[in-house]
Tab-separated table of C-alpha atoms (C1' of nucleotides) in Angstrom:
chain	number	residue	atom	x	y	z
A	1	MET	CA	-7.624	-0.560	-34.912
A	2	THR	CA	-9.699	2.958	-36.226
A	3	PRO	CA	-7.540	6.127	-36.162
A	4	ARG	CA	-9.376	7.481	-33.099
A	5	PRO	CA	-9.309	11.304	-34.030
A	6	ARG	CA	-6.850	13.239	-31.517
A	7	LYS	CA	-9.648	14.009	-28.391
A	8	VAL	CA	-10.238	18.358	-28.261
A	9	THR	CA	-10.960	18.742	-24.558
A	10	SER	CA	-12.770	21.218	-22.942
A	11	ARG	CA	-9.000	23.475	-23.101
A	12	ARG	CA	-9.953	25.863	-25.279
A	13	GLU	CA	-7.051	27.825	-26.727
A	14	ARG	CA	-4.259	26.362	-24.715
A	15	PRO	CA	-1.452	29.193	-24.550
A	16	ALA	CA	1.323	28.059	-25.993
A	17	LYS	CA	2.139	24.760	-24.408
A	18	PRO	CA	4.569	25.656	-21.044
A	19	ALA	CA	7.552	24.094	-20.612
A	20	LEU	CA	8.106	20.995	-19.330
A	21	THR	CA	9.417	21.282	-15.764
A	22	ARG	CA	9.678	18.861	-12.316
A	23	ASP	CA	7.171	21.038	-10.272
A	24	GLY	CA	4.804	21.607	-13.492
A	25	ILE	CA	4.933	17.577	-13.614
A	26	ILE	CA	3.923	17.680	-9.752
A	27	ALA	CA	1.425	20.137	-10.197
A	28	ALA	CA	-0.504	18.202	-13.308
A	29	ALA	CA	-0.078	15.017	-10.699
A	30	VAL	CA	-1.390	17.219	-7.646
A	31	ALA	CA	-4.779	18.376	-10.066
A	32	ILE	CA	-5.209	14.718	-11.662
A	33	LEU	CA	-4.846	13.608	-8.314
A	34	SER	CA	-7.721	15.558	-6.437
A	35	ALA	CA	-9.800	15.226	-9.614
A	36	GLU	CA	-9.586	11.325	-10.634
A	37	GLY	CA	-7.513	9.946	-7.712
A	38	LEU	CA	-4.171	8.160	-7.482
A	39	GLU	CA	-4.825	5.226	-9.705
A	40	LYS	CA	-5.168	7.934	-12.699
A	41	VAL	CA	-1.461	9.349	-11.924
A	42	THR	CA	0.142	7.650	-14.118
A	43	MET	CA	2.876	8.785	-16.720
A	44	ARG	CA	0.773	8.260	-19.436
A	45	ARG	CA	-1.858	10.664	-17.898
A	46	ILE	CA	0.337	13.158	-16.780
A	47	ALA	CA	1.782	13.566	-19.752
A	48	GLN	CA	-1.162	13.428	-21.644
A	49	GLU	CA	-2.348	16.401	-19.571
A	50	LEU	CA	0.855	18.078	-20.610
A	51	ASP	CA	0.613	17.687	-24.004
A	52	THR	CA	3.507	15.521	-24.257
A	53	GLY	CA	4.356	11.805	-24.257
A	54	PRO	CA	4.941	10.005	-21.397
A	55	ALA	CA	9.117	9.316	-22.254
A	56	SER	CA	9.600	13.000	-22.228
A	57	LEU	CA	8.417	12.748	-18.226
A	58	TYR	CA	11.581	10.684	-17.740
A	59	VAL	CA	13.876	14.044	-18.222
A	60	TYR	CA	12.376	15.522	-14.674
A	61	VAL	CA	11.347	12.402	-12.623
A	62	ALA	CA	12.921	8.751	-12.242
A	63	ASN	CA	10.483	6.445	-12.203
A	64	THR	CA	6.784	6.029	-10.619
A	65	ALA	CA	7.518	5.793	-6.973
A	66	ASP	CA	9.657	9.134	-7.436
A	67	LEU	CA	6.975	10.829	-8.774
A	68	ARG	CA	4.434	9.845	-5.882
A	69	ALA	CA	6.889	10.815	-2.974
A	70	ALA	CA	7.292	14.415	-4.524
A	71	VAL	CA	3.117	14.429	-4.796
A	72	LEU	CA	2.944	13.536	-1.007
A	73	ASP	CA	5.645	15.432	0.583
A	74	GLU	CA	3.574	18.481	-1.799
A	75	LEU	CA	0.645	17.687	-0.061
A	76	LEU	CA	1.917	17.404	3.417
A	77	GLY	CA	2.678	21.214	2.941
A	78	GLU	CA	-1.684	21.574	3.683
A	79	VAL	CA	-0.720	20.250	7.339
A	80	SER	CA	-1.500	22.660	10.280
A	81	LEU	CA	1.496	22.837	12.858
A	82	ASP	CA	-0.541	24.818	15.248
A	83	ALA	CA	-3.976	23.242	15.705
A	84	ALA	CA	-4.913	23.689	18.828
A	85	GLY	CA	-2.543	26.391	19.475
A	86	ASP	CA	-3.887	27.292	23.138
A	87	GLY	CA	-3.718	23.862	24.684
A	88	ASP	CA	-0.805	22.107	26.362
A	89	TRP	CA	2.084	20.328	24.063
A	90	ARG	CA	-0.577	16.858	24.511
A	91	GLU	CA	-3.398	18.544	22.977
A	92	ARG	CA	-0.669	20.465	20.216
A	93	LEU	CA	0.671	17.313	19.268
A	94	THR	CA	-3.095	15.791	19.056
A	95	GLY	CA	-3.489	18.476	16.686
A	96	VAL	CA	-1.212	18.189	14.510
A	97	LEU	CA	-1.942	14.292	13.968
A	98	VAL	CA	-5.473	15.098	13.916
A	99	SER	CA	-4.599	17.647	10.587
A	100	TYR	CA	-2.068	15.319	8.755
A	101	THR	CA	-4.438	12.263	9.007
A	102	ALA	CA	-7.121	14.573	7.795
A	103	VAL	CA	-4.921	15.723	4.598
A	104	LEU	CA	-4.240	12.193	3.876
A	105	MET	CA	-7.554	11.268	4.592
A	106	ASP	CA	-8.431	13.685	1.612
A	107	TYR	CA	-6.113	12.406	-0.665
A	108	PRO	CA	-7.322	8.544	0.083
A	109	THR	CA	-5.908	6.736	-2.347
A	110	LEU	CA	-2.652	8.269	-1.616
A	111	ALA	CA	-2.394	7.736	2.139
A	112	ARG	CA	-1.877	4.212	1.279
A	113	SER	CA	1.026	4.516	-0.635
A	114	ALA	CA	3.010	6.741	1.909
A	115	VAL	CA	2.693	3.387	4.196
A	116	THR	CA	5.935	2.573	2.504
A	117	ALA	CA	7.326	5.405	0.130
A	118	ARG	CA	8.376	7.357	3.538
A	119	PRO	CA	8.190	10.960	2.244
A	120	SER	CA	11.898	13.018	2.708
A	121	GLY	CA	10.826	16.677	1.568
A	122	GLN	CA	10.876	19.723	2.876
A	123	HIS	CA	7.550	19.496	4.159
A	124	TYR	CA	7.848	15.865	5.472
A	125	LEU	CA	11.231	17.572	7.358
A	126	ARG	CA	8.857	20.338	9.151
A	127	LEU	CA	6.274	18.004	10.087
A	128	ILE	CA	9.178	15.922	12.365
A	129	GLU	CA	10.567	19.013	13.611
A	130	ARG	CA	6.942	19.957	14.964
A	131	LEU	CA	6.562	16.847	16.448
A	132	LEU	CA	10.014	16.454	18.099
A	133	ALA	CA	9.663	20.002	19.577
A	134	LEU	CA	6.086	19.232	20.670
A	135	LEU	CA	7.612	16.030	22.872
A	136	ASP	CA	10.681	18.149	23.862
A	137	GLU	CA	8.310	20.416	25.268
A	138	GLY	CA	6.630	17.614	26.920
A	139	GLY	CA	9.922	16.695	28.504
A	140	VAL	CA	9.976	12.989	26.659
A	141	PRO	CA	14.129	12.408	26.479
A	142	PRO	CA	15.798	12.214	22.961
A	143	GLN	CA	15.659	8.742	21.993
A	144	GLN	CA	11.558	8.218	23.092
A	145	ALA	CA	10.834	11.443	21.639
A	146	ALA	CA	12.717	10.212	17.976
A	147	TRP	CA	11.220	6.714	17.815
A	148	GLY	CA	7.976	7.907	19.229
A	149	ALA	CA	7.362	10.268	16.814
A	150	ASP	CA	8.071	8.003	13.883
A	151	VAL	CA	5.533	5.432	15.560
A	152	LEU	CA	3.261	8.479	15.565
A	153	LEU	CA	2.983	9.493	11.840
A	154	GLN	CA	3.007	5.676	10.961
A	155	VAL	CA	0.252	4.829	13.224
A	156	ALA	CA	-1.418	8.023	11.823
A	157	THR	CA	-0.007	7.049	8.375
A	158	ALA	CA	-1.496	3.459	8.339
A	159	SER	CA	-4.772	4.711	10.010
A	160	ALA	CA	-5.434	7.266	7.097
A	161	ALA	CA	-4.579	4.526	4.520
A	162	GLU	CA	-7.094	2.215	6.303
A	163	HIS	CA	-9.945	4.433	6.215
A	164	SER	CA	-9.359	5.586	2.612
A	165	ALA	CA	-10.839	1.589	1.644
A	166	SER	CA	-13.547	3.673	0.892
A	167	ASP	CA	-11.781	4.463	-2.313
A	168	ARG	CA	-14.040	4.749	-4.951
A	169	PRO	CA	-17.710	2.776	-4.587
A	170	PRO	CA	-19.111	2.997	-0.540
A	171	ALA	CA	-21.068	0.199	-1.251
A	172	GLU	CA	-18.419	-2.007	-1.761
A	173	SER	CA	-16.394	-1.050	1.721
A	174	ALA	CA	-19.222	-0.870	3.362
A	175	ALA	CA	-20.526	-4.982	2.148
A	176	ALA	CA	-17.142	-5.611	3.014
A	177	TRP	CA	-17.419	-4.199	6.135
A	178	ASP	CA	-20.470	-5.811	6.869
A	179	ALA	CA	-18.360	-9.462	6.187
A	180	ALA	CA	-15.666	-8.517	8.353
A	181	ALA	CA	-18.715	-7.477	11.417
A	182	ARG	CA	-20.858	-10.631	10.368
A	183	ALA	CA	-17.290	-12.994	10.828
A	184	LEU	CA	-16.495	-11.086	14.218
A	185	ARG	CA	-19.719	-11.584	15.936
A	186	GLU	CA	-20.568	-15.546	14.398
A	187	ALA	CA	-17.139	-16.540	15.349
A	188	PRO	CA	-17.858	-19.992	16.878
A	189	GLU	CA	-17.763	-19.755	20.799
A	190	ALA	CA	-16.138	-23.078	21.433
A	191	THR	CA	-12.930	-21.920	19.305
A	192	HIS	CA	-13.592	-18.196	19.862
A	193	PRO	CA	-14.600	-17.408	23.456
A	194	HIS	CA	-13.357	-13.976	23.243
A	195	VAL	CA	-13.524	-12.377	19.812
A	196	ARG	CA	-17.204	-13.657	20.558
A	197	ALA	CA	-17.105	-12.282	23.419
A	198	LEU	CA	-15.339	-8.315	22.198
A	199	ALA	CA	-16.822	-8.312	19.031
A	200	GLY	CA	-19.136	-5.447	19.805
A	201	ASN	CA	-15.803	-3.965	21.064
A	202	LEU	CA	-14.073	-4.778	18.139
A	203	LEU	CA	-16.594	-2.789	16.327
A	204	ALA	CA	-17.326	0.255	18.498
A	205	GLY	CA	-16.774	3.412	18.535
A	206	SER	CA	-16.995	6.621	15.952
A	207	PRO	CA	-14.107	7.156	13.760
A	208	GLU	CA	-12.985	9.895	16.357
A	209	GLU	CA	-13.419	8.296	19.661
A	210	ARG	CA	-11.179	5.585	17.935
A	211	GLN	CA	-8.290	8.204	16.526
A	212	SER	CA	-8.492	10.118	20.136
A	213	TRP	CA	-8.107	6.881	21.809
A	214	GLY	CA	-5.365	5.764	19.788
A	215	LEU	CA	-3.384	9.282	19.825
A	216	ARG	CA	-3.868	9.092	24.010
A	217	MET	CA	-2.715	6.017	24.052
A	218	LEU	CA	0.959	6.375	22.113
A	219	ILE	CA	1.713	9.235	23.910
A	220	ASN	CA	0.829	7.627	27.115
A	221	GLY	CA	2.921	4.738	26.156
A	222	ILE	CA	5.853	6.948	24.789
A	223	VAL	CA	5.816	9.019	28.077
A	224	SER	CA	6.213	6.494	29.943
A	225	THR	CA	8.346	3.609	27.712
A	226	PRO	CA	12.296	4.244	28.442
A	227	ALA	CA	14.604	3.035	25.207
A	228	PRO	CA	17.954	1.817	25.864
A	229	ALA	CA	20.065	4.699	28.279
A	230	GLU	CA	23.223	4.934	26.303
A	231	LEU	CA	21.199	5.498	23.736
A	232	ASN	CA	19.741	8.771	24.778
A	233	ASP	CA	23.014	10.543	24.224
A	234	LEU	CA	24.139	10.716	20.986
B	1	MET	CA	4.280	-9.612	-33.691
B	2	THR	CA	5.984	-13.086	-33.910
B	3	PRO	CA	4.241	-15.848	-33.023
B	4	ARG	CA	6.167	-16.691	-29.939
B	5	PRO	CA	5.848	-20.655	-29.199
B	6	ARG	CA	4.095	-21.975	-26.205
B	7	LYS	CA	6.708	-21.905	-23.640
B	8	VAL	CA	7.470	-24.803	-22.502
B	9	THR	CA	8.582	-24.397	-18.428
B	10	SER	CA	10.579	-27.038	-16.080
B	11	ARG	CA	7.400	-28.798	-15.187
B	12	ARG	CA	7.771	-32.160	-17.283
B	13	GLU	CA	4.593	-34.745	-18.096
B	14	ARG	CA	1.802	-31.738	-16.395
B	15	PRO	CA	-0.127	-34.801	-14.597
B	16	ALA	CA	-3.903	-34.011	-16.762
B	17	LYS	CA	-4.963	-30.789	-15.935
B	18	PRO	CA	-6.490	-30.186	-13.128
B	19	ALA	CA	-9.827	-28.898	-12.342
B	20	LEU	CA	-10.614	-25.383	-11.554
B	21	THR	CA	-10.943	-24.517	-7.495
B	22	ARG	CA	-11.290	-21.873	-5.445
B	23	ASP	CA	-8.221	-22.729	-3.660
B	24	GLY	CA	-6.484	-24.220	-6.536
B	25	ILE	CA	-6.060	-20.647	-7.328
B	26	ILE	CA	-5.097	-19.465	-4.105
B	27	ALA	CA	-2.345	-22.235	-3.790
B	28	ALA	CA	-1.151	-21.278	-7.258
B	29	ALA	CA	-0.878	-17.432	-5.971
B	30	VAL	CA	1.128	-18.590	-2.807
B	31	ALA	CA	3.342	-20.038	-4.908
B	32	ILE	CA	4.092	-17.403	-7.172
B	33	LEU	CA	3.980	-15.071	-4.515
B	34	SER	CA	6.675	-16.575	-2.484
B	35	ALA	CA	9.182	-16.956	-5.921
B	36	GLU	CA	8.159	-14.165	-7.715
B	37	GLY	CA	6.961	-11.157	-5.339
B	38	LEU	CA	3.380	-10.082	-5.169
B	39	GLU	CA	3.927	-7.933	-8.257
B	40	LYS	CA	3.730	-11.173	-10.262
B	41	VAL	CA	0.924	-12.214	-8.329
B	42	THR	CA	-1.760	-11.071	-11.160
B	43	MET	CA	-4.549	-13.150	-12.859
B	44	ARG	CA	-2.551	-13.270	-16.112
B	45	ARG	CA	-0.143	-15.020	-14.666
B	46	ILE	CA	-1.659	-16.926	-12.047
B	47	ALA	CA	-3.946	-18.455	-15.408
B	48	GLN	CA	-0.784	-19.223	-16.927
B	49	GLU	CA	0.038	-21.521	-14.525
B	50	LEU	CA	-2.862	-23.150	-14.422
B	51	ASP	CA	-3.061	-23.583	-17.999
B	52	THR	CA	-5.828	-21.594	-18.357
B	53	GLY	CA	-7.056	-17.760	-19.422
B	54	PRO	CA	-7.143	-15.019	-16.738
B	55	ALA	CA	-11.341	-14.837	-17.894
B	56	SER	CA	-11.402	-18.178	-16.184
B	57	LEU	CA	-10.172	-17.106	-12.591
B	58	TYR	CA	-13.350	-15.155	-12.350
B	59	VAL	CA	-15.524	-18.341	-12.078
B	60	TYR	CA	-13.683	-18.424	-8.448
B	61	VAL	CA	-12.774	-15.124	-7.835
B	62	ALA	CA	-14.328	-11.524	-7.403
B	63	ASN	CA	-11.371	-9.657	-8.217
B	64	THR	CA	-7.604	-8.750	-7.553
B	65	ALA	CA	-8.211	-7.183	-4.755
B	66	ASP	CA	-10.647	-10.500	-3.543
B	67	LEU	CA	-7.604	-12.481	-3.984
B	68	ARG	CA	-5.065	-10.546	-2.527
B	69	ALA	CA	-7.020	-10.908	0.868
B	70	ALA	CA	-7.719	-14.257	0.527
B	71	VAL	CA	-3.546	-15.397	0.233
B	72	LEU	CA	-2.935	-13.018	2.877
B	73	ASP	CA	-5.027	-15.141	5.460
B	74	GLU	CA	-3.376	-18.139	3.611
B	75	LEU	CA	-0.085	-16.825	4.853
B	76	LEU	CA	-1.289	-15.555	8.542
B	77	GLY	CA	-1.490	-19.576	9.200
B	78	GLU	CA	2.242	-19.649	9.897
B	79	VAL	CA	1.766	-17.562	12.459
B	80	SER	CA	3.245	-18.859	15.823
B	81	LEU	CA	0.566	-18.296	18.293
B	82	ASP	CA	3.074	-20.043	21.086
B	83	ALA	CA	6.114	-18.440	20.691
B	84	ALA	CA	7.723	-17.557	24.040
B	85	GLY	CA	5.205	-20.232	25.701
B	86	ASP	CA	6.498	-19.800	29.028
B	87	GLY	CA	6.759	-15.831	29.618
B	88	ASP	CA	4.109	-14.117	31.158
B	89	TRP	CA	1.130	-12.506	29.084
B	90	ARG	CA	3.435	-9.565	27.480
B	91	GLU	CA	5.794	-11.501	26.559
B	92	ARG	CA	3.583	-14.218	24.778
B	93	LEU	CA	1.583	-11.281	23.630
B	94	THR	CA	5.184	-9.749	21.872
B	95	GLY	CA	5.953	-13.122	21.129
B	96	VAL	CA	2.981	-13.687	18.737
B	97	LEU	CA	3.336	-10.149	17.454
B	98	VAL	CA	7.205	-10.798	16.299
B	99	SER	CA	6.340	-13.848	14.290
B	100	TYR	CA	3.214	-11.954	13.049
B	101	THR	CA	5.366	-9.391	11.505
B	102	ALA	CA	8.131	-11.909	10.465
B	103	VAL	CA	6.045	-13.720	8.690
B	104	LEU	CA	4.515	-10.556	6.363
B	105	MET	CA	8.588	-9.794	5.956
B	106	ASP	CA	9.422	-13.009	4.849
B	107	TYR	CA	6.884	-12.064	1.915
B	108	PRO	CA	7.660	-8.428	1.961
B	109	THR	CA	5.611	-7.407	-1.231
B	110	LEU	CA	2.142	-8.607	0.376
B	111	ALA	CA	2.872	-6.498	3.766
B	112	ARG	CA	1.818	-3.186	1.872
B	113	SER	CA	-1.551	-4.976	0.790
B	114	ALA	CA	-1.936	-5.956	4.037
B	115	VAL	CA	-2.620	-1.969	5.615
B	116	THR	CA	-5.081	-1.911	3.710
B	117	ALA	CA	-6.704	-5.280	2.690
B	118	ARG	CA	-7.569	-6.516	6.409
B	119	PRO	CA	-8.484	-10.058	5.999
B	120	SER	CA	-11.289	-11.535	7.675
B	121	GLY	CA	-10.452	-15.312	6.881
B	122	GLN	CA	-10.134	-18.227	9.394
B	123	HIS	CA	-6.561	-17.425	10.041
B	124	TYR	CA	-6.936	-13.714	11.012
B	125	LEU	CA	-9.518	-14.301	13.206
B	126	ARG	CA	-7.476	-17.053	15.379
B	127	LEU	CA	-4.938	-14.251	15.380
B	128	ILE	CA	-7.327	-11.620	17.002
B	129	GLU	CA	-8.279	-14.498	19.094
B	130	ARG	CA	-5.336	-15.178	20.600
B	131	LEU	CA	-4.164	-11.477	21.090
B	132	LEU	CA	-7.445	-10.817	23.189
B	133	ALA	CA	-7.140	-13.795	25.195
B	134	LEU	CA	-3.661	-12.295	26.011
B	135	LEU	CA	-4.554	-9.329	26.956
B	136	ASP	CA	-7.651	-10.362	29.322
B	137	GLU	CA	-4.924	-12.391	30.800
B	138	GLY	CA	-3.438	-9.508	31.745
B	139	GLY	CA	-6.756	-7.701	33.057
B	140	VAL	CA	-7.005	-5.270	30.205
B	141	PRO	CA	-10.558	-3.725	30.321
B	142	PRO	CA	-12.385	-4.769	27.206
B	143	GLN	CA	-12.846	-1.886	24.887
B	144	GLN	CA	-9.042	-1.186	25.545
B	145	ALA	CA	-8.126	-4.757	24.796
B	146	ALA	CA	-9.996	-4.757	21.606
B	147	TRP	CA	-9.125	-1.330	20.259
B	148	GLY	CA	-5.933	-2.497	21.437
B	149	ALA	CA	-5.730	-5.588	19.304
B	150	ASP	CA	-6.681	-3.888	16.925
B	151	VAL	CA	-3.909	-1.222	16.703
B	152	LEU	CA	-1.534	-4.004	17.783
B	153	LEU	CA	-1.926	-5.301	14.681
B	154	GLN	CA	-2.007	-2.262	12.793
B	155	VAL	CA	1.381	-1.446	13.550
B	156	ALA	CA	3.084	-4.984	13.287
B	157	THR	CA	1.768	-4.730	9.850
B	158	ALA	CA	2.486	-0.885	8.938
B	159	SER	CA	6.413	-2.101	9.998
B	160	ALA	CA	6.401	-4.942	7.797
B	161	ALA	CA	5.069	-2.858	5.574
B	162	GLU	CA	8.004	-0.223	5.674
B	163	HIS	CA	10.905	-2.884	6.153
B	164	SER	CA	9.679	-4.615	2.773
B	165	ALA	CA	10.810	-1.023	1.387
B	166	SER	CA	13.521	-3.954	0.373
B	167	ASP	CA	11.293	-4.533	-2.334
B	168	ARG	CA	14.080	-6.144	-5.007
B	169	PRO	CA	16.791	-3.820	-5.812
B	170	PRO	CA	18.837	-3.477	-2.501
B	171	ALA	CA	21.264	-0.640	-3.722
B	172	GLU	CA	18.106	1.390	-4.366
B	173	SER	CA	16.514	0.969	-0.876
B	174	ALA	CA	19.993	1.789	0.723
B	175	ALA	CA	20.196	5.010	-1.482
B	176	ALA	CA	16.832	5.930	-0.421
B	177	TRP	CA	17.432	5.462	3.003
B	178	ASP	CA	21.354	7.435	2.327
B	179	ALA	CA	18.881	10.337	1.009
B	180	ALA	CA	16.403	10.362	3.854
B	181	ALA	CA	19.561	10.096	6.575
B	182	ARG	CA	21.389	13.060	5.236
B	183	ALA	CA	17.984	14.986	4.907
B	184	LEU	CA	18.282	14.560	8.476
B	185	ARG	CA	21.441	15.043	9.406
B	186	GLU	CA	21.932	18.425	7.076
B	187	ALA	CA	18.271	19.765	7.867
B	188	PRO	CA	18.897	23.790	8.925
B	189	GLU	CA	19.703	24.707	12.191
B	190	ALA	CA	17.897	27.357	12.261
B	191	THR	CA	14.883	26.146	11.135
B	192	HIS	CA	15.056	22.550	12.170
B	193	PRO	CA	16.674	22.649	15.595
B	194	HIS	CA	15.144	19.621	16.781
B	195	VAL	CA	15.504	17.399	14.094
B	196	ARG	CA	19.400	18.798	13.973
B	197	ALA	CA	19.661	17.867	17.481
B	198	LEU	CA	17.932	14.452	17.150
B	199	ALA	CA	19.185	13.049	13.890
B	200	GLY	CA	21.081	10.648	15.482
B	201	ASN	CA	17.795	9.316	17.915
B	202	LEU	CA	16.107	9.265	14.763
B	203	LEU	CA	17.831	6.752	12.967
B	204	ALA	CA	18.954	4.944	16.212
B	205	GLY	CA	18.829	1.475	16.802
B	206	SER	CA	18.339	-2.267	15.041
B	207	PRO	CA	15.300	-3.043	13.423
B	208	GLU	CA	14.984	-5.343	16.819
B	209	GLU	CA	15.994	-2.902	19.005
B	210	ARG	CA	13.212	-0.468	17.793
B	211	GLN	CA	10.870	-3.478	17.631
B	212	SER	CA	10.976	-4.246	21.203
B	213	TRP	CA	10.521	-0.747	21.858
B	214	GLY	CA	7.514	0.118	20.140
B	215	LEU	CA	5.787	-3.516	21.392
B	216	ARG	CA	6.749	-2.165	24.970
B	217	MET	CA	5.494	1.150	24.265
B	218	LEU	CA	2.386	0.125	23.156
B	219	ILE	CA	1.176	-2.434	25.315
B	220	ASN	CA	2.384	0.413	28.419
B	221	GLY	CA	-0.028	3.061	26.779
B	222	ILE	CA	-2.841	0.205	26.124
B	223	VAL	CA	-3.069	-0.982	29.680
B	224	SER	CA	-3.038	2.782	31.235
B	225	THR	CA	-5.182	4.189	28.651
B	226	PRO	CA	-9.051	4.111	29.531
B	227	ALA	CA	-11.528	4.181	26.865
B	228	PRO	CA	-14.952	5.650	27.467
B	229	ALA	CA	-16.389	4.075	30.192
B	230	GLU	CA	-19.892	3.456	28.807
B	231	LEU	CA	-18.148	1.174	26.099
B	232	ASN	CA	-16.329	-1.647	28.572
B	233	ASP	CA	-19.865	-3.248	29.064
B	234	LEU	CA	-21.533	-3.797	25.583
C	1	DA	C1'	-22.295	-24.289	-14.728
C	2	DC	C1'	-18.134	-24.184	-16.089
C	3	DC	C1'	-14.673	-22.429	-19.089
C	4	DT	C1'	-13.128	-19.736	-23.232
C	5	DG	C1'	-10.803	-16.460	-26.895
C	6	DA	C1'	-10.397	-12.416	-27.874
C	7	DA	C1'	-11.396	-8.077	-27.523
C	8	DC	C1'	-11.175	-3.165	-24.752
C	9	DA	C1'	-8.713	-0.033	-22.374
C	10	DC	C1'	-5.327	0.589	-20.196
C	11	DC	C1'	0.083	0.328	-17.352
C	12	DG	C1'	5.729	1.466	-16.827
C	13	DT	C1'	9.787	2.439	-18.918
C	14	DT	C1'	13.440	2.022	-23.002
C	15	DC	C1'	15.992	3.336	-27.137
C	16	DA	C1'	16.790	5.173	-31.376
C	17	DA	C1'	15.986	9.449	-33.938
C	18	DG	C1'	15.440	13.760	-33.649
C	19	DT	C1'	15.776	18.922	-32.373
D	1	DA	C1'	20.285	19.353	-22.948
D	2	DC	C1'	15.772	18.250	-24.290
D	3	DC	C1'	11.889	16.001	-26.482
D	4	DT	C1'	9.669	12.677	-29.336
D	5	DG	C1'	7.269	8.290	-31.464
D	6	DA	C1'	7.509	3.784	-31.298
D	7	DA	C1'	7.566	-0.294	-29.834
D	8	DC	C1'	8.278	-4.002	-25.657
D	9	DA	C1'	6.123	-5.978	-22.431
D	10	DC	C1'	3.039	-6.360	-19.289
D	11	DC	C1'	-1.830	-5.361	-16.749
D	12	DG	C1'	-7.577	-6.100	-15.469
D	13	DT	C1'	-11.936	-6.652	-16.683
D	14	DT	C1'	-15.842	-7.781	-20.028
D	15	DC	C1'	-18.516	-10.319	-22.831
D	16	DA	C1'	-20.371	-13.591	-26.547
D	17	DA	C1'	-20.026	-18.080	-27.925
D	18	DG	C1'	-19.154	-22.644	-26.683
D	19	DT	C1'	-19.104	-27.103	-23.646
DNA sequence: ACCTGAACACCGTTCAAGT
DNA sequence: ACCTGAACACCGTTCAAGT
């Protein structure tokens, strides 16, 4: 094990090591996320960026999951709540969700962890408030609106996560897509007649067309599906 | 570094090391998954189980993602395609999706990776075939059926992933849920009136009620939302 | 062709010790 | 109270060398 000389990075004349704070840690994490992807957002990498050891971070952050959730909520601040400000409630609702999806797709690797690590920070709360307000404006009953907002976010998150499959190597994900497409098109007619017949449809549409249909479909479903009556007056 | 004596597990008299095969590797992975969770399904752990070194696995498996996808498809063999065999198409469709969700929830940690790692194996294909057949039986036009099947699986997967938050420590996930619930209930009235008013609704319903509503909602949406006309005759 | 040991380049988290 | 170095117990993947 050679002694590996202390790496002097391009940061010249670091201005007196700044005090460690939770916000500073999260800011560093966001910076690394943007520049290098979620897989590099590790305790060790962040500590290195802040010129300290990983153990020091545990004063401000409970564990990696906690850190990731905080980063996610931070990013949710970029979601535009007033996209399509002039349309009717359905258009504005769609606009918010499109913006939400777009933000997650800008940080593709984070979208994945968002599926499970529901944030509970201020930006997430703000987003839910907006969705509920728009559904209320559309006259959707309370319980349908509440469950509906939940599903809308879930689907938007999952879509972003899925499309974020373009992790690093575009070649590899293209190959995987090709393999999936071939599996569908070459499904044995005898056992998989519907897959065979609809292979084209399964693969059809631009991401935008699919998203647009998906959101219309969800809103139609939410509007038209009553929840158990007694839950509406909680 | 102490020499750590070769761990002799409870496997007594291992019967002549079996030849390495892809199927053997996947079988070992499934066994570890059931017993110890996805986080233990690592190249090193599997290699240990098969009495070899991690490098040996790379002859049969491209990388960890490939392995995980194969494991997932394997498990999908357990999904019941004929649940609710006597009901109408909506009931049978719901039954298949409930079964799918249940299988993923039996292997909670896997559900998470399923959100991104779409399998493309035989069992996944079989499942899609079934969904398309049921939607066709319900008279849903081709493009709606194709996109609909896709979304149905996506939502079912995401739900399972989310509920699998009960990773290991039930205490910790309960605490997280409590924190989220409190954030909703204590949202400032001035800025978050809808969240405040609907906090009860956001948290209402058993998992079964929510799932049931969600599936009805999706089916309603799929049935009633036309896709771009030209895509219907691909 | 298949299998292996050893190495490379990493992880999260804990803990005793310092300030 | 906060910060640290060092350690523990792991990872995935590659590669030269063996069979």
